[in-house]
Coordinates of N, CA, C and O in Angstrom, one line a residue:
F271 N 158.0 152.3 80.9 CA 158.2 151.4 81.3 C 158.4 150.4 81.8 O 159.7 149.8 82.2
R272 N 158.1 148.7 82.1 CA 158.6 147.7 82.9 C 158.5 146.5 81.5 O 157.6 146.6 81.0
S273 N 159.1 145.4 82.0 CA 159.1 144.2 81.2 C 159.4 143.5 82.4 O 160.2 143.2 83.4
G274 N 158.3 142.0 81.2 CA 159.0 140.8 82.3 C 158.9 139.7 82.0 O 158.5 139.7 80.8
V275 N 159.2 138.8 82.3 CA 159.3 138.2 81.0 C 157.9 136.6 81.5 O 158.4 136.4 82.8
I276 N 157.8 136.3 80.1 CA 156.3 134.9 81.3 C 156.5 134.6 80.0 O 156.9 134.2 78.9
G277 N 156.6 133.1 81.1 CA 157.5 132.2 80.4 C 158.8 131.2 79.7 O 160.1 132.4 80.3
S278 N 159.1 131.9 78.5 CA 160.5 131.9 78.4 C 161.3 133.4 77.5 O 161.6 133.7 77.6
T279 N 159.9 133.5 76.6 CA 160.3 134.2 75.6 C 159.3 135.2 75.7 O 159.1 136.5 75.2
K280 N 158.1 135.6 76.3 CA 157.4 136.2 75.8 C 157.0 137.6 77.2 O 157.1 137.4 78.3
L281 N 157.1 138.5 76.1 CA 157.4 139.6 78.1 C 156.0 140.6 77.7 O 155.1 140.6 76.3
Q282 N 156.1 140.8 78.6 CA 154.6 141.7 79.0 C 155.5 143.4 79.8 O 155.8 143.2 80.1
W283 N 154.5 144.2 78.8 CA 155.0 145.2 79.2 C 153.9 146.2 79.3 O 153.1 145.3 79.6
Y284 N 153.8 147.2 80.7 CA 153.1 147.8 81.2 C 154.2 148.9 81.5 O 155.4 149.5 82.1
V285 N 153.3 149.9 81.9 CA 153.5 151.0 83.0 C 153.5 151.5 84.1 O 151.8 151.0 84.9
D286 N 154.8 151.3 85.4 CA 154.2 150.7 86.5 C 153.9 153.0 87.4 O 155.0 153.6 87.5
F287 N 152.8 152.7 87.8 CA 152.4 154.1 88.3 C 153.6 154.3 89.8 O 153.1 154.7 90.2
E288 N 152.7 152.9 90.1 CA 153.2 152.7 91.8 C 154.4 152.6 92.0 O 154.3 152.6 93.3
D289 N 155.3 152.4 91.3 CA 156.8 151.9 91.4 C 157.5 153.4 92.5 O 156.9 154.6 91.6
P290 N 157.4 153.0 93.4 CA 158.5 154.8 94.0 C 159.3 155.1 93.4 O 160.1 156.0 93.2
M291 N 160.6 154.0 92.8 CA 161.3 154.7 91.5 C 161.5 155.0 90.4 O 162.0 155.4 90.2
T292 N 159.6 155.4 90.7 CA 159.2 155.6 89.1 C 158.7 157.3 88.6 O 158.6 157.9 90.4
I293 N 159.4 158.3 88.4 CA 159.5 159.4 88.5 C 159.1 160.2 88.7 O 157.3 160.0 87.7
K294 N 158.3 161.0 89.3 CA 157.0 161.5 89.3 C 156.3 162.0 89.0 O 155.5 162.7 88.2
A295 N 157.7 163.2 87.9 CA 157.7 164.3 86.5 C 157.5 163.0 85.0 O 156.4 163.5 84.9
D296 N 157.8 161.9 85.7 CA 157.6 160.9 83.9 C 156.1 160.2 84.2 O 155.2 160.1 83.5
R297 N 155.4 160.5 85.5 CA 153.6 159.7 86.1 C 153.7 160.8 85.4 O 152.0 160.6 84.3
V298 N 153.1 162.1 85.4 CA 152.6 163.6 85.5 C 152.4 163.5 83.9 O 151.5 163.7 83.4
R299 N 153.9 163.5 83.0 CA 153.6 163.4 81.7 C 153.3 162.7 81.1 O 152.3 163.0 79.8
L300 N 153.2 161.4 81.7 CA 152.0 160.2 80.7 C 151.4 160.8 81.4 O 149.9 160.0 80.0
V301 N 150.2 160.3 82.3 CA 148.9 161.0 82.5 C 147.9 162.7 81.1 O 147.3 162.2 81.2
R302 N 149.1 163.4 81.7 CA 149.2 164.7 80.6 C 148.6 164.3 78.9 O 148.1 164.7 78.6
A303 N 150.2 163.6 78.9 CA 149.5 163.3 77.3 C 149.0 162.1 76.8 O 148.3 162.6 76.0
L304 N 148.1 161.2 77.7 CA 146.7 160.8 77.5 C 145.5 161.5 77.5 O 145.1 161.4 76.8
A305 N 145.6 162.6 78.5 CA 144.6 163.5 78.8 C 144.3 164.1 77.6 O 143.6 164.2 77.2
N306 N 145.8 164.7 77.5 CA 145.3 165.7 75.8 C 144.9 164.9 74.5 O 144.8 165.0 73.6
H307 N 145.5 163.4 75.1 CA 144.7 163.2 73.6 C 144.4 163.3 73.5 O 143.3 162.9 72.7
I308 N 143.3 162.3 75.1 CA 141.8 161.6 74.9 C 141.1 163.2 74.7 O 139.8 163.6 73.8
R309 N 141.2 164.3 74.9 CA 140.8 165.6 73.8 C 140.8 166.2 73.3 O 139.8 166.0 72.7
D310 N 142.5 166.2 72.3 CA 142.2 166.0 71.0 C 141.4 165.1 70.2 O 140.9 165.6 69.4
V311 N 140.8 163.7 70.5 CA 140.5 163.3 69.5 C 138.3 163.5 70.3 O 137.9 163.5 69.0
C312 N 138.8 163.2 71.1 CA 136.9 164.0 70.8 C 136.5 165.4 71.0 O 135.2 165.8 70.2
A313 N 137.0 166.4 71.0 CA 137.6 167.6 69.7 C 137.6 167.1 68.1 O 136.0 168.1 67.5
N314 N 137.6 166.3 68.5 CA 138.2 165.7 66.2 C 137.0 164.7 65.9 O 136.9 164.1 64.2
A315 N 136.3 163.7 66.8 CA 136.0 163.4 67.2 C 133.8 162.8 67.6 O 134.5 163.9 68.6
P316 N 132.6 161.8 67.3 CA 132.2 162.2 68.0 C 131.9 160.9 69.7 O 131.5 159.5 69.1
V317 N 132.9 161.0 69.6 CA 133.3 160.5 71.0 C 132.8 161.6 73.1 O 133.1 162.4 72.7
F318 N 131.8 161.0 73.5 CA 131.7 161.6 74.4 C 131.7 160.5 75.5 O 131.2 159.3 75.7
Y319 N 132.2 161.2 76.6 CA 132.1 160.3 77.9 C 131.5 161.6 79.6 O 131.6 162.6 79.6
T320 N 130.9 160.8 80.7 CA 131.0 160.9 81.7 C 131.8 160.7 82.8 O 131.8 161.1 83.5
R321 N 132.6 159.3 82.4 CA 133.2 158.6 83.6 C 134.7 157.5 82.5 O 133.7 157.8 81.9
V322 N 136.1 157.9 83.5 CA 136.7 157.6 82.8 C 136.4 155.7 83.7 O 136.0 155.8 84.6
A323 N 136.8 154.6 82.7 CA 136.7 153.6 83.7 C 138.6 152.6 83.9 O 139.0 152.9 82.3
V324 N 138.5 152.1 84.4 CA 140.0 151.9 83.8 C 140.0 150.4 84.3 O 139.2 149.5 84.4
P325 N 141.0 149.0 83.3 CA 139.7 147.8 83.1 C 140.8 146.8 83.9 O 140.5 144.9 84.0
S326 N 141.2 147.6 84.9 CA 142.1 146.3 86.3 C 142.2 147.5 87.4 O 142.4 148.6 87.1
P327 N 142.0 147.2 88.8 CA 142.5 147.7 89.5 C 144.2 148.5 89.6 O 144.5 148.8 90.3
G328 N 144.3 147.9 89.4 CA 146.2 147.4 88.7 C 146.8 148.8 87.9 O 147.8 149.8 89.0
N329 N 145.7 149.7 87.4 CA 145.3 150.5 86.7 C 145.1 151.9 87.7 O 144.4 152.8 86.9
V330 N 144.9 151.7 88.8 CA 143.6 152.9 89.2 C 144.9 154.5 89.3 O 143.2 154.9 89.4
P331 N 146.1 154.3 90.4 CA 146.2 155.5 90.2 C 146.4 155.9 88.9 O 146.4 156.9 88.0
L332 N 146.1 155.5 87.5 CA 146.6 156.0 86.0 C 144.6 156.6 85.2 O 144.5 157.7 85.6
A333 N 144.4 156.1 86.2 CA 141.9 156.4 86.0 C 142.5 157.1 86.6 O 141.4 158.7 86.5
M334 N 142.4 157.5 88.3 CA 142.6 158.7 89.3 C 143.0 160.2 88.6 O 142.4 161.1 88.6
C335 N 144.2 159.7 88.3 CA 145.2 161.2 87.5 C 144.5 161.6 85.8 O 144.1 162.7 86.1
V336 N 143.7 160.5 84.7 CA 143.1 161.3 83.7 C 142.1 162.0 83.9 O 141.4 163.1 83.9
A337 N 141.9 160.6 84.9 CA 140.1 161.7 85.3 C 139.7 162.7 86.0 O 139.8 163.9 85.7
D338 N 140.6 162.9 87.3 CA 141.4 164.3 87.4 C 141.3 165.8 86.2 O 140.9 166.1 86.7
D339 N 143.0 164.9 85.6 CA 142.1 166.2 84.5 C 142.0 166.3 83.8 O 141.6 167.5 82.5
L340 N 140.9 164.9 83.3 CA 139.8 165.4 82.3 C 139.0 166.7 83.1 O 137.2 166.6 82.9
K341 N 138.5 166.2 84.7 CA 137.8 167.2 85.4 C 136.2 166.0 85.7 O 135.2 166.7 85.1
T342 N 136.1 164.7 85.7 CA 135.6 164.0 85.4 C 135.3 162.8 86.6 O 136.4 163.1 87.3
S343 N 135.0 161.8 86.6 CA 135.6 160.8 87.9 C 135.9 159.3 87.4 O 135.6 159.7 86.2
W344 N 135.8 158.7 87.9 CA 136.7 157.2 87.9 C 135.4 156.2 87.8 O 135.4 156.7 89.2
V345 N 136.2 155.0 87.6 CA 135.5 153.7 88.1 C 136.3 152.6 87.5 O 137.1 152.5 86.7
A346 N 137.1 151.3 88.4 CA 137.9 151.0 88.3 C 136.8 149.1 87.9 O 135.9 148.8 89.0
V347 N 137.9 148.8 86.3 CA 136.3 147.4 86.8 C 137.3 146.3 87.3 O 138.0 146.2 86.4
K348 N 136.8 144.9 87.9 CA 137.8 143.6 88.4 C 136.8 142.9 87.3 O 135.7 142.3 88.1
P349 N 137.6 142.0 86.7 CA 137.2 140.2 86.2 C 137.1 139.8 87.3 O 137.7 139.6 87.6
E350 N 136.0 139.1 87.2 CA 135.9 138.1 88.7 C 136.9 137.3 88.1 O 138.1 136.4 86.8
G351 N 137.2 136.6 89.2 CA 138.9 136.1 89.4 C 139.9 136.7 89.4 O 141.2 136.6 90.2
H352 N 139.9 138.3 89.7 CA 141.2 139.1 89.7 C 141.8 139.2 91.2 O 140.8 139.2 91.8
R353 N 142.7 138.9 91.4 CA 144.0 138.8 92.8 C 143.2 139.9 93.8 O 144.1 139.8 94.6
A354 N 142.6 141.4 93.1 CA 142.9 141.9 93.7 C 141.0 141.9 94.3 O 140.3 142.4 94.1
A355 N 141.7 141.1 95.4 CA 140.2 140.6 96.5 C 139.2 141.8 96.5 O 138.7 142.1 97.6
E356 N 139.9 142.7 97.6 CA 139.5 144.4 98.1 C 138.6 145.1 97.3 O 137.7 145.5 97.0
F357 N 138.6 144.8 95.9 CA 137.4 145.8 95.3 C 136.0 144.5 94.4 O 136.1 143.3 94.6
D358 N 134.9 144.8 94.6 CA 134.2 144.2 93.9 C 134.1 145.0 92.5 O 135.3 145.1 92.1
K359 N 133.1 144.2 92.1 CA 133.4 143.6 90.5 C 133.4 145.4 90.2 O 134.2 145.5 89.0
F360 N 133.3 146.6 90.2 CA 133.4 147.7 90.3 C 133.1 148.3 91.7 O 132.4 148.7 92.8
A361 N 134.6 150.0 91.3 CA 134.8 150.4 91.9 C 134.5 151.9 91.6 O 135.1 152.8 91.0
G362 N 133.5 152.4 92.0 CA 133.0 153.7 91.9 C 131.6 153.2 91.8 O 131.4 151.5 90.6
A363 N 130.9 153.8 91.5 CA 129.1 154.0 90.5 C 129.4 153.9 89.0 O 130.4 154.4 88.4
V364 N 128.7 152.8 88.5 CA 128.4 153.3 86.7 C 127.0 153.6 86.7 O 126.5 152.3 86.8
K365 N 126.7 154.3 86.0 CA 124.7 154.4 85.9 C 124.9 154.0 84.8 O 125.2 153.9 83.9
P366 N 123.2 153.1 84.5 CA 122.7 153.2 83.8 C 122.5 154.1 82.1 O 122.4 155.0 82.8
G367 N 123.3 153.6 80.8 CA 122.9 154.6 79.8 C 124.0 155.8 80.4 O 124.1 157.2 79.1
Q368 N 125.2 156.0 81.2 CA 125.7 156.2 81.3 C 127.4 155.8 80.4 O 126.8 155.6 80.0
D369 N 127.9 157.2 79.5 CA 128.6 157.0 78.5 C 130.0 157.1 79.3 O 130.7 158.2 80.1
V370 N 131.1 156.4 78.4 CA 131.9 155.4 78.9 C 133.4 154.9 78.5 O 132.8 155.2 77.3
I371 N 134.1 156.2 78.7 CA 136.2 155.5 77.9 C 136.0 155.2 78.8 O 136.0 155.5 79.7
I372 N 137.4 153.9 78.2 CA 138.1 153.4 79.3 C 139.5 153.5 78.6 O 140.1 154.5 77.5
V373 N 140.3 153.7 79.6 CA 142.0 154.4 80.2 C 142.3 153.1 80.3 O 142.5 152.8 81.0
D374 N 143.6 152.3 79.3 CA 144.9 151.4 79.5 C 145.8 152.1 79.6 O 146.5 153.1 78.6
D375 N 146.7 151.7 80.0 CA 148.7 152.0 79.3 C 149.0 150.9 78.9 O 149.3 151.8 77.6
V376 N 148.6 149.9 78.9 CA 149.1 149.3 77.3 C 147.7 148.3 77.0 O 147.6 147.8 77.0
I377 N 148.0 147.6 76.0 CA 146.5 147.2 74.9 C 147.9 145.7 74.1 O 148.8 146.3 73.1
T378 N 147.6 144.9 74.5 CA 148.0 143.4 73.8 C 146.6 143.1 72.7 O 146.7 143.1 72.3
S379 N 146.5 141.7 73.7 CA 144.9 141.4 72.6 C 143.4 141.8 73.0 O 143.2 142.4 71.9
G380 N 143.7 143.0 73.8 CA 142.6 143.5 74.4 C 142.1 142.7 74.9 O 140.7 143.0 75.4
A381 N 141.7 141.5 75.4 CA 141.3 140.5 76.6 C 140.5 141.3 77.2 O 139.7 141.3 78.1
M382 N 141.3 142.4 77.6 CA 140.8 142.2 79.4 C 140.6 143.6 79.4 O 139.1 143.5 79.9
I383 N 140.6 144.6 78.3 CA 139.9 146.3 77.6 C 138.9 144.4 77.4 O 136.6 145.8 77.2
S384 N 138.3 143.9 76.4 CA 136.7 143.5 76.4 C 136.2 142.7 77.1 O 134.9 143.3 77.2
T385 N 136.8 142.3 78.1 CA 135.9 142.1 79.7 C 135.4 142.4 80.1 O 134.4 142.8 80.9
C386 N 136.4 144.5 80.6 CA 135.5 145.6 80.9 C 134.3 146.1 79.9 O 133.8 146.2 80.8
L387 N 134.5 146.3 78.7 CA 134.1 146.2 77.7 C 132.1 145.3 78.3 O 131.2 145.7 79.0
D388 N 132.7 144.4 78.6 CA 131.1 143.2 79.3 C 130.7 143.7 80.3 O 129.5 143.8 80.5
L389 N 131.2 143.8 80.9 CA 131.3 144.0 82.6 C 130.9 145.5 82.6 O 129.3 145.6 83.0
L390 N 131.2 146.7 81.9 CA 130.7 147.7 82.2 C 128.7 148.3 81.1 O 128.3 148.2 81.4
Q391 N 128.7 147.2 79.7 CA 127.6 147.0 79.2 C 126.4 146.4 80.2 O 125.6 146.3 80.3
E392 N 126.8 145.4 80.7 CA 126.0 144.3 81.9 C 125.5 145.1 82.8 O 124.7 145.4 83.3
A393 N 126.5 146.7 83.6 CA 125.8 147.1 83.9 C 124.9 149.0 83.2 O 124.9 149.7 83.6
G394 N 124.9 148.7 82.1 CA 123.6 149.3 80.9 C 124.7 150.6 80.8 O 124.5 151.5 79.5
A395 N 126.1 150.9 81.3 CA 127.3 152.0 79.6 C 127.1 151.4 78.5 O 127.0 150.5 78.3
R396 N 127.9 152.8 78.4 CA 127.6 153.0 76.7 C 129.5 153.1 76.7 O 129.7 154.0 77.3
V397 N 129.5 152.6 76.1 CA 131.6 152.6 76.0 C 131.3 153.0 75.2 O 130.7 153.0 73.7
T398 N 131.8 154.6 74.6 CA 131.8 155.2 73.4 C 134.0 155.2 73.3 O 133.3 155.5 71.7
A399 N 134.4 155.2 73.7 CA 135.4 154.2 73.3 C 136.9 154.2 73.7 O 136.4 154.3 75.3
V400 N 137.9 153.7 73.8 CA 138.8 153.1 74.3 C 140.2 153.9 74.2 O 140.8 154.1 72.9
F401 N 141.0 154.8 75.0 CA 142.3 154.7 74.6 C 143.3 154.2 75.7 O 142.9 153.4 76.5
A402 N 144.6 154.2 74.8 CA 145.9 153.9 75.8 C 147.0 154.8 75.5 O 147.1 155.7 74.3
L403 N 147.8 154.0 76.4 CA 149.1 154.7 76.4 C 150.2 154.2 75.1 O 150.8 155.2 73.6
L404 N 150.2 153.0 75.0 CA 150.6 152.1 74.1 C 149.9 151.0 73.5 O 148.5 150.5 74.2
A405 N 150.1 151.0 72.6 CA 149.1 150.1 71.9 C 149.9 148.4 70.9 O 150.9 148.7 70.5
R406 N 150.2 147.6 71.1 CA 151.0 146.3 70.9 C 151.0 145.9 69.2 O 149.7 146.0 69.6
R407 N 151.0 146.3 68.3 CA 150.5 145.0 66.8 C 151.1 144.5 66.5 O 151.0 144.3 65.3
D408 N 152.0 143.8 68.3 CA 152.3 141.7 67.2 C 151.1 141.3 68.2 O 151.4 141.2 70.1
P409 N 151.1 140.2 68.2 CA 151.5 139.9 66.1 C 150.5 140.2 65.6 O 150.6 141.0 64.1
E410 N 148.9 140.7 65.9 CA 147.7 141.8 65.3 C 147.2 142.3 66.0 O 146.7 141.9 67.7
P411 N 146.9 143.3 66.1 CA 147.2 144.9 66.6 C 145.2 144.3 67.4 O 144.4 144.3 67.2
W412 N 144.9 144.1 68.9 CA 144.3 144.1 69.4 C 143.4 143.2 69.1 O 142.2 143.4 68.8
R413 N 143.8 141.4 68.6 CA 142.5 140.7 68.2 C 141.6 140.4 68.9 O 140.4 140.5 68.0
T414 N 141.3 140.4 69.8 CA 140.3 139.8 70.9 C 139.5 141.0 71.2 O 138.6 141.1 71.1
L415 N 139.2 141.8 71.1 CA 138.5 143.6 70.8 C 139.0 143.6 69.6 O 137.1 144.0 70.0
K416 N 138.9 143.7 68.3 CA 138.3 143.5 68.0 C 137.4 143.1 66.5 O 136.0 143.4 66.7
Q417 N 137.3 141.7 67.3 CA 136.8 140.4 67.2 C 135.6 140.9 68.3 O 134.5 140.3 67.7
A418 N 135.5 141.1 69.2 CA 134.8 140.5 70.5 C 133.2 142.6 70.6 O 132.5 142.2 70.5
Y419 N 134.4 143.3 69.8 CA 133.5 145.3 70.0 C 134.4 146.3 68.5 O 134.9 146.9 68.4
P420 N 133.7 145.6 67.8 CA 134.1 145.4 66.4 C 133.7 147.3 66.5 O 134.1 147.8 65.0
E421 N 133.2 147.9 66.8 CA 131.8 148.9 66.6 C 132.9 149.6 67.4 O 132.5 151.1 67.4
I422 N 133.7 149.9 68.6 CA 134.2 150.6 69.6 C 135.5 150.6 68.4 O 136.0 150.6 69.2
P423 N 135.8 152.4 69.2 CA 136.8 152.8 68.4 C 138.1 152.4 69.5 O 138.1 153.3 70.3
V424 N 139.3 152.2 69.4 CA 140.2 152.4 69.9 C 142.2 153.5 69.7 O 141.5 154.1 68.4
F425 N 142.3 154.1 70.5 CA 142.8 155.3 70.2 C 143.9 155.5 71.0 O 143.9 155.8 72.7
P426 N 144.7 155.0 70.3 CA 146.0 154.2 71.2 C 146.9 155.7 70.7 O 146.8 155.9 70.2
I427 N 148.3 155.7 72.4 CA 149.2 157.7 71.1 C 149.8 157.4 70.6 O 150.3 157.1 70.3
L428 N 150.6 155.9 71.5 CA 152.2 155.4 69.9 C 151.4 153.6 70.3 O 150.7 153.2 70.8
T429 N 151.6 153.0 68.4 CA 151.2 151.7 68.5 C 152.6 151.2 67.4 O 153.6 151.5 66.9
L430 N 153.2 150.1 69.0 CA 155.0 149.4 68.2 C 155.0 148.6 68.4 O 154.0 147.8 69.2
S431 N 156.0 147.9 67.9 CA 156.3 147.0 67.4 C 157.4 145.5 69.0 O 157.7 146.9 70.0
D432 N 156.8 145.1 69.1 CA 157.7 144.3 70.6 C 159.6 144.5 70.4 O 160.0 145.2 71.4
D433 N 159.4 144.6 68.8 CA 161.0 144.7 68.4 C 161.2 146.9 69.4 O 162.5 146.7 69.1
D434 N 160.8 147.2 68.2 CA 160.6 148.7 68.8 C 159.9 148.8 70.1 O 161.0 149.5 70.7
I435 N 159.8 148.4 70.6 CA 158.8 149.0 72.4 C 160.8 148.3 73.2 O 161.1 149.0 73.1
T436 N 161.1 146.8 72.3 CA 163.1 146.6 73.3 C 164.1 147.6 73.0 O 164.8 147.2 73.8
E437 N 164.0 147.7 72.1 CA 164.5 148.7 71.4 C 164.7 150.0 71.7 O 166.2 150.2 72.4
I438 N 163.7 151.0 72.1 CA 163.9 152.1 73.5 C 164.1 151.6 74.1 O 164.8 152.4 75.2
V439 N 162.6 150.7 75.5 CA 164.0 150.9 76.4 C 165.7 150.5 76.7 O 166.3 151.0 77.5
R440 N 166.4 149.6 75.4 CA 167.2 149.2 75.5 C 168.4 150.8 75.5 O 169.2 150.3 76.1
K441 N 167.9 151.8 75.2 CA 168.3 153.0 75.1 C 168.0 153.4 75.7 O 169.3 154.2 76.3
H442 N 167.7 153.2 76.7 CA 167.5 153.9 77.6 C 167.3 153.2 79.0 O 167.6 153.8 79.8

């Protein structure tokens, strides 16, 4: 996990899959953990999918690897005004009626995922669940996402407070 200072105090947490300093074995373990988590949830809950979506072009490596591990295709969704100008709204096709799951590295408020959900639903896709490696629970978990889409289940592998995350990173 990487962190950066926003303003003077707020930390942003994300998994840096493109950094050449990130150990490849660690990336593989994270992807497999997320793919196995998705398989486990889908085996025990009515979650169906034919495509993996990622709410930001920056997480394309994560989506590609998870989709490959799940033997399905992926699509990157680019919110309007995103800095990745080389992408259209969708990098990859979404068909009306298609069952889609969203994968992300870290969920904070859920605003990015809510925007992704809006765009996917405008295209006619049915989003059946959201999966993440980590969900932050400070101050209130996924506030924006829960308000906009209370019917969409969210399945993070870990849910941690900022203090928990800081302590883990400090130890490693």
